Short mmCIF file of C-alpha atoms and ligand atoms in Angstrom, two decimals:
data_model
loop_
_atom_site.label_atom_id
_atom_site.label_comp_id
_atom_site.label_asym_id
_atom_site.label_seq_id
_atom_site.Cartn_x
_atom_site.Cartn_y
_atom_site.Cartn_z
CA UNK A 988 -21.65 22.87 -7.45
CA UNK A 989 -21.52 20.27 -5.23
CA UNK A 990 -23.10 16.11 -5.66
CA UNK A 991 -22.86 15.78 -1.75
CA UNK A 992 -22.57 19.13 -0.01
CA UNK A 993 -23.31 17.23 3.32
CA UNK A 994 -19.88 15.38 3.02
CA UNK A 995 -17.87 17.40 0.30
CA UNK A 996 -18.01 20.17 2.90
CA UNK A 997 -17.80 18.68 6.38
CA UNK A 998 -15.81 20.20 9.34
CA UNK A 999 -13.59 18.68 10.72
CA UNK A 1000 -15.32 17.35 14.32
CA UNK A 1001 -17.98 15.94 12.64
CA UNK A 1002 -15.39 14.09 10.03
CA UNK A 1003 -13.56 13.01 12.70
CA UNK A 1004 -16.67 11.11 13.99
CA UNK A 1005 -18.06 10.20 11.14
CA UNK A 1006 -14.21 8.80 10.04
CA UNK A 1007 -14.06 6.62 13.36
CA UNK A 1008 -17.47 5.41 12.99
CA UNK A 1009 -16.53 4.42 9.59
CA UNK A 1010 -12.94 2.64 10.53
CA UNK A 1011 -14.60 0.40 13.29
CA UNK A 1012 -17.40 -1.12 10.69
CA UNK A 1013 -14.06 -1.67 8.47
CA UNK A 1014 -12.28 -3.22 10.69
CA UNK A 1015 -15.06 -5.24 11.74
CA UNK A 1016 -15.78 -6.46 8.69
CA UNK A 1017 -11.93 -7.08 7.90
CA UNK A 1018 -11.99 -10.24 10.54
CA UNK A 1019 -13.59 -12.02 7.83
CA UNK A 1020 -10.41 -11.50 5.48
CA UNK A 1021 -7.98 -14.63 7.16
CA UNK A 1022 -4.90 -12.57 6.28
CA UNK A 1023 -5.93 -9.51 8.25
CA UNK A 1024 -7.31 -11.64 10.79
CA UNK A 1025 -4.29 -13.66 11.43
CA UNK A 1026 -2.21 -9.83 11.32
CA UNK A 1027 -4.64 -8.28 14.07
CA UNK A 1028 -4.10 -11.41 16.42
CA UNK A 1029 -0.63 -11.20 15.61
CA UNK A 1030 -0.17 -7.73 16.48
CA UNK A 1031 -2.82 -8.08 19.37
CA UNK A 1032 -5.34 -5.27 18.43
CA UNK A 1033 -9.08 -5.63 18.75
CA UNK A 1034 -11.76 -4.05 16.90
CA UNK A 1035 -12.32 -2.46 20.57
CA UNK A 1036 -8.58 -0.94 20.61
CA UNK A 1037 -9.62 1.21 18.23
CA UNK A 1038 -11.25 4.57 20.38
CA UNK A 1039 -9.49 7.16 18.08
CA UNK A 1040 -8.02 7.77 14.63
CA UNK A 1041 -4.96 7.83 16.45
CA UNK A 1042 -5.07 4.59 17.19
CA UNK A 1043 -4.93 3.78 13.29
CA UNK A 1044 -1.07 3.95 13.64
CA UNK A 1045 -1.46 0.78 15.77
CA UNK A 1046 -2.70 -1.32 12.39
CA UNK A 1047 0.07 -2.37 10.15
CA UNK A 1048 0.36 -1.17 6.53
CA UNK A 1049 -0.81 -3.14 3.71
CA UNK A 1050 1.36 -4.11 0.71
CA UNK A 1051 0.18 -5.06 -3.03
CA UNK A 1052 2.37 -8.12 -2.70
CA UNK A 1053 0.57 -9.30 0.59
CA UNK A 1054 -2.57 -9.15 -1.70
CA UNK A 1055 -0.66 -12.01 -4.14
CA UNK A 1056 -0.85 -13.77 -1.29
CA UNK A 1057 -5.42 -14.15 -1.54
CA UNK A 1058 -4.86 -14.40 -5.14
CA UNK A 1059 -7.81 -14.74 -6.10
CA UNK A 1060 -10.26 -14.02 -4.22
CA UNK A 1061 -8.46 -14.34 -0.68
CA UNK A 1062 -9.38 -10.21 0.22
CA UNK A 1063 -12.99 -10.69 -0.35
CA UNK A 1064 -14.97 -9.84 2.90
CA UNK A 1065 -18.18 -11.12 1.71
CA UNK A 1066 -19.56 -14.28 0.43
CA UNK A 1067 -18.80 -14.74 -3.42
CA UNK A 1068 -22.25 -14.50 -3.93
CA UNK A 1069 -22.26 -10.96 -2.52
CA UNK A 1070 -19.59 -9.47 -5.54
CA UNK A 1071 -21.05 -8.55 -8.83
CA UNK A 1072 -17.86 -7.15 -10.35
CA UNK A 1073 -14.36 -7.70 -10.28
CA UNK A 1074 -11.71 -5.76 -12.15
CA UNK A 1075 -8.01 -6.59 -11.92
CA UNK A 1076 -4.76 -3.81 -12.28
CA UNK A 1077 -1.12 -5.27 -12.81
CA UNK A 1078 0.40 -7.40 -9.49
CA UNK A 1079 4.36 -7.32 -9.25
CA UNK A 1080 4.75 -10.77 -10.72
CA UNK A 1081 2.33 -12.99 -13.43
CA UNK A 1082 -0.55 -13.03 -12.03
CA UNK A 1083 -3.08 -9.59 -11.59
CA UNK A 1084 -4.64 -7.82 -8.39
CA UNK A 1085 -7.67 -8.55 -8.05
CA UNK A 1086 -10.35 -6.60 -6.91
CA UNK A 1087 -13.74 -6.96 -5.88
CA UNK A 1088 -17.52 -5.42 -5.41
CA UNK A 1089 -20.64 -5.65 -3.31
CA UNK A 1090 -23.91 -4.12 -5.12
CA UNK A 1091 -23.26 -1.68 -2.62
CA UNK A 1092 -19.49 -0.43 -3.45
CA UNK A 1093 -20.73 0.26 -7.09
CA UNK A 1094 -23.20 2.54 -5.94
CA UNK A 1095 -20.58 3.85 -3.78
CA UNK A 1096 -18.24 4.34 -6.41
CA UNK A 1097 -20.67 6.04 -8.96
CA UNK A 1098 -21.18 8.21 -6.44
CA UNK A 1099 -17.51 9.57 -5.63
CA UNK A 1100 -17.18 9.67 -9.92
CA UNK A 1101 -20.67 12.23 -9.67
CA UNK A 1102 -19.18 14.27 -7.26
CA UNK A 1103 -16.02 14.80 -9.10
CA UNK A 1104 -18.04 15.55 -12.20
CA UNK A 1105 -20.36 17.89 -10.31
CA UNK A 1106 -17.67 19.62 -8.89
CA UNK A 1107 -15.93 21.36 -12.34
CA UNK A 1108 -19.42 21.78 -13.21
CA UNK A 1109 -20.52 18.91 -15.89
CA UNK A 1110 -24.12 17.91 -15.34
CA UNK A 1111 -27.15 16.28 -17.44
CA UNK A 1112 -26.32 18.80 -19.90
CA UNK A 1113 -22.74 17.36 -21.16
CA UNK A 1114 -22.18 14.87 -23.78
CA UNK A 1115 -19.58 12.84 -22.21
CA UNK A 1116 -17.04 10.88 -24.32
CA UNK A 1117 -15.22 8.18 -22.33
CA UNK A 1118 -12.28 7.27 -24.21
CA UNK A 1119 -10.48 4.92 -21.68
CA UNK A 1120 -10.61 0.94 -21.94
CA UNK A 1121 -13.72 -0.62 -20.83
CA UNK A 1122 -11.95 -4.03 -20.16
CA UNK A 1123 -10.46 -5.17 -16.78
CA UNK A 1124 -9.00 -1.44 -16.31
CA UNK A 1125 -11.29 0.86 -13.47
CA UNK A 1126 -11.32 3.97 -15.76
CA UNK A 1127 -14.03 2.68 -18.20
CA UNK A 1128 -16.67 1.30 -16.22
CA UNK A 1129 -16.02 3.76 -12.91
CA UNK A 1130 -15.92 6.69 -15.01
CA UNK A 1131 -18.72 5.24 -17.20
CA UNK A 1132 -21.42 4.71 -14.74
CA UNK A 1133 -20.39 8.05 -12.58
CA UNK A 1134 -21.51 10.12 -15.99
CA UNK A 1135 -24.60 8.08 -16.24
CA UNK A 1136 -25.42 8.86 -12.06
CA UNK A 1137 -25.65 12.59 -13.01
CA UNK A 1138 -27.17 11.93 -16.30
CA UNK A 1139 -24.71 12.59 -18.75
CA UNK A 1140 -24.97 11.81 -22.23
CA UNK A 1141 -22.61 8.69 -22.24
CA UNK A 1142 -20.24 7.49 -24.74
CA UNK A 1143 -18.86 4.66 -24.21
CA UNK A 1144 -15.96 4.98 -26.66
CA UNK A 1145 -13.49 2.63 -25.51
CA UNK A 1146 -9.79 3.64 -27.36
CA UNK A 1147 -8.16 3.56 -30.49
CA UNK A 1148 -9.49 4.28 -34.06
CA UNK A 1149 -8.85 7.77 -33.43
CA UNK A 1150 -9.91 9.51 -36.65
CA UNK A 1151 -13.54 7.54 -35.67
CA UNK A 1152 -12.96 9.16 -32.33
CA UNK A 1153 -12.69 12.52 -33.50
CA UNK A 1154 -15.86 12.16 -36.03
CA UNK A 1155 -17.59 11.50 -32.65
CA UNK A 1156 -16.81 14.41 -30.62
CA UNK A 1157 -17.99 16.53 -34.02
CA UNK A 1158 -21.08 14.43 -34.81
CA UNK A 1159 -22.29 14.45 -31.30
CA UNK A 1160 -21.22 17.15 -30.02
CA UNK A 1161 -19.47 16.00 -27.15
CA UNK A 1162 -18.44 18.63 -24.18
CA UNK A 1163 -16.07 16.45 -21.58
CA UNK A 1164 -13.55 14.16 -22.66
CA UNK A 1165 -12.04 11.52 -20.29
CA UNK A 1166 -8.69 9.88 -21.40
CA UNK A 1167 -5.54 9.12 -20.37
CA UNK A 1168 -3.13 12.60 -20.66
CA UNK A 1169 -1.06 10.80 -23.58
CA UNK A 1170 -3.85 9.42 -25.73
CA UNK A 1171 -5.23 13.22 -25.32
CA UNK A 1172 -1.82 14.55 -26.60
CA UNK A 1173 -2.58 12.42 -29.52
CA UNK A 1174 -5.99 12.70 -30.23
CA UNK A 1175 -4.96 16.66 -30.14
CA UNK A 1176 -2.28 15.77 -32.78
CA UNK A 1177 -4.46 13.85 -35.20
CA UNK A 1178 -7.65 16.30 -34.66
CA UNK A 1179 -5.23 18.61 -35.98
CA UNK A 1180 -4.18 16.38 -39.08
CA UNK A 1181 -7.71 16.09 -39.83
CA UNK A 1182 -8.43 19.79 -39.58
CA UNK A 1183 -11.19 19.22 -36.49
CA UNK A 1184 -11.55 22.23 -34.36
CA UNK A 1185 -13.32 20.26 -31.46
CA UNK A 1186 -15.47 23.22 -31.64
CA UNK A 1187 -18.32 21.63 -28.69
CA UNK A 1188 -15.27 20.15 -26.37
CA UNK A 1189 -14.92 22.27 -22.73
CA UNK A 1190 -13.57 19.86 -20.75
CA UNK A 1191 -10.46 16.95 -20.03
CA UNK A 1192 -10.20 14.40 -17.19
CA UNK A 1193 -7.10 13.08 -17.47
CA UNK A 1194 -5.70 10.64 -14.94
CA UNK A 1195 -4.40 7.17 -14.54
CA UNK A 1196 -0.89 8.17 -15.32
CA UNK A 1197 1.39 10.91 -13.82
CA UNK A 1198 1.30 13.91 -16.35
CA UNK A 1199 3.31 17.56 -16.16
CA UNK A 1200 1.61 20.98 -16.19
CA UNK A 1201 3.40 21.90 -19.01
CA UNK A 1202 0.88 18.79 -20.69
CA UNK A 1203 -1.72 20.43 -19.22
CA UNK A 1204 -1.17 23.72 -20.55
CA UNK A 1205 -0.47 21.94 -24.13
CA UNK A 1206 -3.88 20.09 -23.95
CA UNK A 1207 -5.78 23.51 -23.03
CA UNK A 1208 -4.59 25.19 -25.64
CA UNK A 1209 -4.95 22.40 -28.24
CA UNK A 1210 -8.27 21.14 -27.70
CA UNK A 1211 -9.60 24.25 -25.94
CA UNK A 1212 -10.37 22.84 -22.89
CA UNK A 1213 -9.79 23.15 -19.11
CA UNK A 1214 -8.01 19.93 -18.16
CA UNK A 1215 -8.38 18.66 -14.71
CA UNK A 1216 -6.53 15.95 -13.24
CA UNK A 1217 -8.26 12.74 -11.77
CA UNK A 1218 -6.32 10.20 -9.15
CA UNK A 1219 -7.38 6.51 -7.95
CA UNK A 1220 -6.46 3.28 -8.07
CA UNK A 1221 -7.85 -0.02 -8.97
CA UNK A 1222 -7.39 -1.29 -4.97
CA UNK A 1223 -9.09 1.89 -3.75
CA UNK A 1224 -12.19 1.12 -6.57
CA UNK A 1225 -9.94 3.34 -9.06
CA UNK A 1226 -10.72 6.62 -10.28
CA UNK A 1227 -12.67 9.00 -7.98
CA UNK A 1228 -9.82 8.91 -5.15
CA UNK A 1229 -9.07 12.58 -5.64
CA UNK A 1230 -10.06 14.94 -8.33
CA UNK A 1231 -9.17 18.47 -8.91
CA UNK A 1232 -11.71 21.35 -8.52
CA UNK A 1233 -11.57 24.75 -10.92
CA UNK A 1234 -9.25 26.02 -8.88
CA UNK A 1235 -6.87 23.35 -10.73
CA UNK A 1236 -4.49 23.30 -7.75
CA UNK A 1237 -4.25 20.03 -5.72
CA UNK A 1238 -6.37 17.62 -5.72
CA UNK A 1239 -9.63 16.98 -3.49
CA UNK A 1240 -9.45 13.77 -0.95
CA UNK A 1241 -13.13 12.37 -0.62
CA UNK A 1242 -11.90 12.42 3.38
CA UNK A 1243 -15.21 11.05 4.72
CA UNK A 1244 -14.28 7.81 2.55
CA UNK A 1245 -10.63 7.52 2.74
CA UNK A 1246 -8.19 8.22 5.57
CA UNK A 1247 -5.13 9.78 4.01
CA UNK A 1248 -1.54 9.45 5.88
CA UNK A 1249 1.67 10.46 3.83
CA UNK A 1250 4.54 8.62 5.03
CA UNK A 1251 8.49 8.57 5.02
CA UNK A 1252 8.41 5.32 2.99
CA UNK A 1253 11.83 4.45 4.41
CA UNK A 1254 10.74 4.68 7.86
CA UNK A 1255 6.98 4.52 7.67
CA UNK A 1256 6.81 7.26 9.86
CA UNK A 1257 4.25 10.41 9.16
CA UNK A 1258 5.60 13.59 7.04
CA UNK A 1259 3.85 16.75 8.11
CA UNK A 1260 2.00 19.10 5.51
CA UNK A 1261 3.96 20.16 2.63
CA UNK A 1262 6.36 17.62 3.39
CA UNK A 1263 6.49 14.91 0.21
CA UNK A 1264 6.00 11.27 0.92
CA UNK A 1265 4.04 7.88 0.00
CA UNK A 1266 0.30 8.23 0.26
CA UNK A 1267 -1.31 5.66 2.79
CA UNK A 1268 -5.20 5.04 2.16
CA UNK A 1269 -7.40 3.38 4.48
CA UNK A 1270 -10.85 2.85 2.64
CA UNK A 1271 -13.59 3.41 4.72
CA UNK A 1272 -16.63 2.38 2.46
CA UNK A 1273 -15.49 -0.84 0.72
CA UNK A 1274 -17.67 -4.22 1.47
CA UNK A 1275 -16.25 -6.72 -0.58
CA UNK A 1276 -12.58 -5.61 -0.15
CA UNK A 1277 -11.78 -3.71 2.94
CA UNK A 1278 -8.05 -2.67 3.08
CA UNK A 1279 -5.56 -1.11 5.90
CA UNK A 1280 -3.50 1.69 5.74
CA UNK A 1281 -3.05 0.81 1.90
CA UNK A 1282 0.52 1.47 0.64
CA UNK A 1283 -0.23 3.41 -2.89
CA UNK A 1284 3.25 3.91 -3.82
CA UNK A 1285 2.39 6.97 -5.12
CA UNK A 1286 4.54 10.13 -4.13
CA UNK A 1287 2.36 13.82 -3.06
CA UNK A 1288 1.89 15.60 -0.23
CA UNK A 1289 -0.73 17.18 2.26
CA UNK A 1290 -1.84 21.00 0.88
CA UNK A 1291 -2.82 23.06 4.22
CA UNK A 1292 -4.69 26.25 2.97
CA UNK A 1293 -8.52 26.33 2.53
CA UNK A 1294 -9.04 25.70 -0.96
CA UNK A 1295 -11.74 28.43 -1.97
CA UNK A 1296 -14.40 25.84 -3.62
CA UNK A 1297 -15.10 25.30 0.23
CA UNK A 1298 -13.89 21.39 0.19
CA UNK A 1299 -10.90 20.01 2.49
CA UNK A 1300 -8.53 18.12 2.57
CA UNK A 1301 -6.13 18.60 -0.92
CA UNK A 1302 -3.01 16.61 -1.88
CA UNK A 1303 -0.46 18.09 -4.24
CA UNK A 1304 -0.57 16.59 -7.65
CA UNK A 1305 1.43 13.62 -7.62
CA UNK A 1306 5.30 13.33 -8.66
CA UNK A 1307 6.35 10.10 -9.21
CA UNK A 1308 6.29 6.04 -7.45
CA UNK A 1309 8.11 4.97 -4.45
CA UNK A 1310 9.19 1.69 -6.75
CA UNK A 1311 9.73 1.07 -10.16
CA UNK A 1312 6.17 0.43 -11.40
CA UNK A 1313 5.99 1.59 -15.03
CA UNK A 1314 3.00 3.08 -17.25
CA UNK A 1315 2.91 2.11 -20.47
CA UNK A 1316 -0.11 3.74 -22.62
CA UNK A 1317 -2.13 3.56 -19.07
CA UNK A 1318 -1.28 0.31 -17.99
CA UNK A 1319 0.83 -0.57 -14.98
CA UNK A 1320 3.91 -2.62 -15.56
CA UNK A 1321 6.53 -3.83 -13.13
CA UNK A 1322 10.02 -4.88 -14.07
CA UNK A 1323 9.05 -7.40 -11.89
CA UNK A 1324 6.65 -9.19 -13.74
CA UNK A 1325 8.75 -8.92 -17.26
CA UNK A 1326 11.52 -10.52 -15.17
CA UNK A 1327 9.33 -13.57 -14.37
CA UNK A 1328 7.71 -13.82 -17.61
CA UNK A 1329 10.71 -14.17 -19.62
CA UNK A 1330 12.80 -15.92 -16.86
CA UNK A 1331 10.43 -18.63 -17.25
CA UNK A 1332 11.39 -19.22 -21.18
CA UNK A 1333 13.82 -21.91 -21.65
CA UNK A 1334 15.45 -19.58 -24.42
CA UNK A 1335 16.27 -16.54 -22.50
CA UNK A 1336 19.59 -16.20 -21.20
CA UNK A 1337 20.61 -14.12 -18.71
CA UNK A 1338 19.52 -10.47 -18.73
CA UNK A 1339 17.40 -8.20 -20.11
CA UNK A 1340 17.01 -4.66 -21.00
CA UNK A 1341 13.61 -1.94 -21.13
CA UNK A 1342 13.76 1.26 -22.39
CA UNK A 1343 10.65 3.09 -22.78
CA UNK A 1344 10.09 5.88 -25.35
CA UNK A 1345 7.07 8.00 -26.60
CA UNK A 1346 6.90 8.51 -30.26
CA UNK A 1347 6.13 11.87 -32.32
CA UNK A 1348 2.64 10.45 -31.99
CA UNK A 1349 2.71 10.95 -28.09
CA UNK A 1350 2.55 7.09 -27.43
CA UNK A 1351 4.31 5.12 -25.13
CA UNK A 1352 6.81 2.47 -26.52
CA UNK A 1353 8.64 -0.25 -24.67
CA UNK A 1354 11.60 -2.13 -26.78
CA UNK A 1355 12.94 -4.92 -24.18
CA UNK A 1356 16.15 -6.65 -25.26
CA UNK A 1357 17.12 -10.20 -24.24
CA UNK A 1358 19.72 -12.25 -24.72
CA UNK A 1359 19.55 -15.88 -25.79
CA UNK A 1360 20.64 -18.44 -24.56
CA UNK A 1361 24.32 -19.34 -27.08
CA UNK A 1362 22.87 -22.50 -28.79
CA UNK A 1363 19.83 -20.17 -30.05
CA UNK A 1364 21.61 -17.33 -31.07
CA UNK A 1365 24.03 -19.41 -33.10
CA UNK A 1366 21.24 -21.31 -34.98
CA UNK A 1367 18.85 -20.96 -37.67
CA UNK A 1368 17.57 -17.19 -38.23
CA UNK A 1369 14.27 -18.79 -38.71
CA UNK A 1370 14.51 -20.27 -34.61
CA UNK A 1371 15.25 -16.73 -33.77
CA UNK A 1372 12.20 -15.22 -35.47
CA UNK A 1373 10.39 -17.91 -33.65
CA UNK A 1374 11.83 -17.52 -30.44
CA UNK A 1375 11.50 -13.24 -31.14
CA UNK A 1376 7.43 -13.88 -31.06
CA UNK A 1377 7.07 -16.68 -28.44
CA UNK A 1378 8.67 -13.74 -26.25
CA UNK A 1379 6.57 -11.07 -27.71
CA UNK A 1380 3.31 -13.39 -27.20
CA UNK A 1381 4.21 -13.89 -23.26
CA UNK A 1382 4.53 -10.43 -22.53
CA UNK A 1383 1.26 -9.19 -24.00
CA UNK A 1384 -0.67 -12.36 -22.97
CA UNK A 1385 0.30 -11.45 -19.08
CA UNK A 1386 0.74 -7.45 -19.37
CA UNK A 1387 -1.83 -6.82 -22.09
CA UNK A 1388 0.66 -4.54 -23.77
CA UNK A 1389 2.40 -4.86 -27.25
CA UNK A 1390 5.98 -4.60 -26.89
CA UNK A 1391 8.99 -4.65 -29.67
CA UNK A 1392 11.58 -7.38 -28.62
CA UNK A 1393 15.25 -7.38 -29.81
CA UNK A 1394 17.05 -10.34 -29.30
CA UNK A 1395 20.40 -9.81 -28.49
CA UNK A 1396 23.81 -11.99 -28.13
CA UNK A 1397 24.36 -13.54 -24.88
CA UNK A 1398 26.67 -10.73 -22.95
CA UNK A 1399 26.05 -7.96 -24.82
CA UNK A 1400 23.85 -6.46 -22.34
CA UNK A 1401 25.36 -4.40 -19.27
CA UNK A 1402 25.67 -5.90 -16.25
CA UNK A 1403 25.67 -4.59 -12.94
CA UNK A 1404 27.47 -4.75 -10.14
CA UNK A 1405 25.04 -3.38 -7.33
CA UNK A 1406 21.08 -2.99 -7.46
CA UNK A 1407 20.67 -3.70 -11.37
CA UNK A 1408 19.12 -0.66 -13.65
CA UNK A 1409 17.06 -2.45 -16.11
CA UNK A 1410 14.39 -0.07 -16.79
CA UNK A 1411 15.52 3.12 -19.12
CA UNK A 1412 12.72 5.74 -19.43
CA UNK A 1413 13.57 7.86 -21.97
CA UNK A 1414 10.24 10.10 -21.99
CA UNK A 1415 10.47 13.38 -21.33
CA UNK A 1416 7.40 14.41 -18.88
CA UNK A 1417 6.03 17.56 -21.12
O1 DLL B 2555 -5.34 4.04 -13.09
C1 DLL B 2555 -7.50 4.24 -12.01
C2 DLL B 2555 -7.77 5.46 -12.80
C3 DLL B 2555 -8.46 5.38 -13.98
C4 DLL B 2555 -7.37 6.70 -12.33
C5 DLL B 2555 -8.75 6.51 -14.70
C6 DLL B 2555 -7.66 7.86 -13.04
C7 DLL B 2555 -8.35 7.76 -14.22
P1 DLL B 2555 -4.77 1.44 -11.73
O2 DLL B 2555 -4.75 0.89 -13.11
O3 DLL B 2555 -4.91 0.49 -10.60
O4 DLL B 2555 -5.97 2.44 -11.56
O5 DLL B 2555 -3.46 2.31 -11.54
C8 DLL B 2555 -3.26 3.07 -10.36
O6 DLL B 2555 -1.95 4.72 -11.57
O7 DLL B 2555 -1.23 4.01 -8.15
C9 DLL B 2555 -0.77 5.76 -9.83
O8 DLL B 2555 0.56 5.28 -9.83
C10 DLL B 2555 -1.26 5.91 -11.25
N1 DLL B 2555 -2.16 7.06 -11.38
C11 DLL B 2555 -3.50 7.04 -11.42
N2 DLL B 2555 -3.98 8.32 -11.55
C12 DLL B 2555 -2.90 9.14 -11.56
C13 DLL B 2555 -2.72 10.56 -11.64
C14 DLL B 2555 -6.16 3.59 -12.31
N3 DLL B 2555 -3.75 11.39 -11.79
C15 DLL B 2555 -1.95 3.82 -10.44
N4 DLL B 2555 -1.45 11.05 -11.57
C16 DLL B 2555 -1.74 4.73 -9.26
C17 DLL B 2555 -0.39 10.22 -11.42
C18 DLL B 2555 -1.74 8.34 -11.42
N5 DLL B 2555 -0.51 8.88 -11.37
#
């Protein structure tokens, strides 16, 4: 079951070509970009230095805060004119990455999403419910338009109002369910509550959030499924990176449109197969927002054997971040940014504490406590109510996330002597 047998399946001389051909138009293209321009003159490569793949360890690595730097539009590589969509994901401080696409790149992208599809069998005979946000995150629209490519029956579902949810995948008989792997847990959970048996449902893509086996094997037996894991990221398009096939063991790299490295990320130097490290992506098919040797933070390693669906190249399913990015319900958060949003309150004292839970429900929670600055906390209950839910209004206006806020006397909190530990997870993985 293939979308694009041609590429899904190509050896590797002819990748190898096809991959150089590919990085030379990128980097071509990438002079338009000033801060990649002003890196290759820096580091004094051409676009003719590059006569290998090798020679893609000359290029320096790319960082999500040197993409603050173009905020907003700094990365494009094309004329404004030339991007018809952009969709942001979380950036380390206030403001979002943004991200950007030619005409071209969504056709690109609907393309990768079809072959994933294709490839654990869903075609124009599924009714496909696509219960992700359809807002600024990459999993509603990528996902979205990928179904409609192979001719799916498309819901366009969106999240929350579960029970309605549930009604859905009865009344229409839906067959493949994308979500994140928590609100699955909990659309199990209530579909239970209700008494739904799901009956039509085959199949989960889950993705956009690092989930355990163990989930897996709770979500196949729950909504009688087979679950299959889905990687990307909104820099790389988003989802449609890598995708599992029914063998359910490692995840497929589309390899003739991203160049994989796994790195040390200490030393940035390469880890061999089965050796664990930070994936490195160089896109090879983005217009409007070529990238280098993209550092995704994300932890996994190379898989050698031949997989027997007759693909390639296979990364392990991934294990956890390089830094202390956060996902809350599906959505990124960096300590980072919660730092600068409430350091910028003139009623916040001087530290702060997250701990982040998941209810019986299966959803994420994040309680932050902050202390107050002494004249507020001694004052009027009524100031500290106010205070309580200026706080809570910052947060969600720049994370997009509801969060409970304690407030908390000034010095109460711990404080730390070395690298400080604000960030307590307290969810188990299963
Ligand atoms: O999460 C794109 C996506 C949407 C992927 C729907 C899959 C399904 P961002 O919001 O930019 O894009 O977040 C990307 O999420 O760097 C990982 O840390 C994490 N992540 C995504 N998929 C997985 C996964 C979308 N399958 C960040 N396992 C990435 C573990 C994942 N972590």
């Amino acid at each position: 079951m293939y979308w694009d047998e041609r590429h899904e399946t190509i050896r590797p001389a002819e990748l190898e070509a096809l991959q150089l051909r590919r990085l030379r138009e990128t980097i071509e293209r990438i002079q338009n970009v000033p801060f990649y321009r002003d890196l290759l003159a820096r580091e004094g490569v051409r676009p003719d230095d590059i006569r290998t793949l090798d020679d893609l360890h000359r290029l320096p690595f790319t960082r999500k805060q040197n993409l603050r730097e173009g905020y907003p539009f700094g990365f494009f590589a094309v004329p404004r004119k030339e991007v018809v969509r952009i969709h942001t994901t979380s950036g380390t401080t206030g403001k979002p990455t943004v991200v950007g696409y030619t005409r071209g790149d969504l056709d690109r992208w609907a393309d990768l999403i079809a072959r994933a599809m294709t490839m654990i069998g869903l075609s124009a005979d599924d009714v496909f419910q696509n219960s992700v946000n359809y807002g600024m995150f990459t999993g509603g629209l990528g996902f979205h338009y990928g179904a409609e490519r192979i001719g799916m029956t498309t819901i366009p579902a969106g999240t929350g109002n579960t029970r309605r949810q549930i009604e859905m995948i009865e009344d229409f008989g839906v067959t493949a369910l994308h979500c994140t792997p928590s609100y699955a847990m909990h659309l199990a959970e209530v579909a239970e509550e209700m008494g739904a048996g799901l009956e039509s449902l085959t199949t989960g893509m889950f993705g956009a959030e690092p989930w355990s086996d163990a989930t897996r094997r709770a979500l196949q037996d729950r909504l009688g499924i087979t679950a299959f894991d889905s990687y990307g990221l909104s820099e790389l398009f988003g989802p449609g990176v890598a995708f599992e096939c029914p063998e359910q063991n490692g995840l497929h790299i589309w390899h003739d449109s991203y160049i994989v490295e796994i790195i040390d990320p200490a030393t940035g130097e390469s880890c061999g197969p089965g050796e664990r490290g930070e994936l490195v992506v160089t896109p090879l098919i983005k217009e409007a927002m070529p990238l280098l040797r993209y550092r995704t933070g994300d932890i996994t390693m190379l898989l050698e054997d031949d997989c027997p669906c007759g693909r390639t190249q296979r990364i392990a399913r991934f294990s956890g971040r390089v830094d202390d990015m956060l996902i809350i319900r599906g959505i990124n958060v960096f300590p980072s940014q919660i730092e600068h949003i409430l350091m910028a309150l003139p009623e916040v004292g001087d530290q702060f504490m997250v701990y982040v839970d998941r209810n019986e429900h299966h959803l994420d929670e994040m309680t932050i406590h902050v202390e107050v600055k002494r004249q507020y906390f001694s004052g009027e209950l009524t100031d500290l109510a106010r205070i309580q839910q200026k706080i809570v209004r910052a947060l969600r206006d720049t994370l997009e996330l509801r969060t409970a806020v304690q407030l908390v006397e000034p010095g109460s909190l711990p404080r730390f002597e070395g690298k400080a530990r604000r960030v307590v997870d307290r969810r188990s993985t299963v």
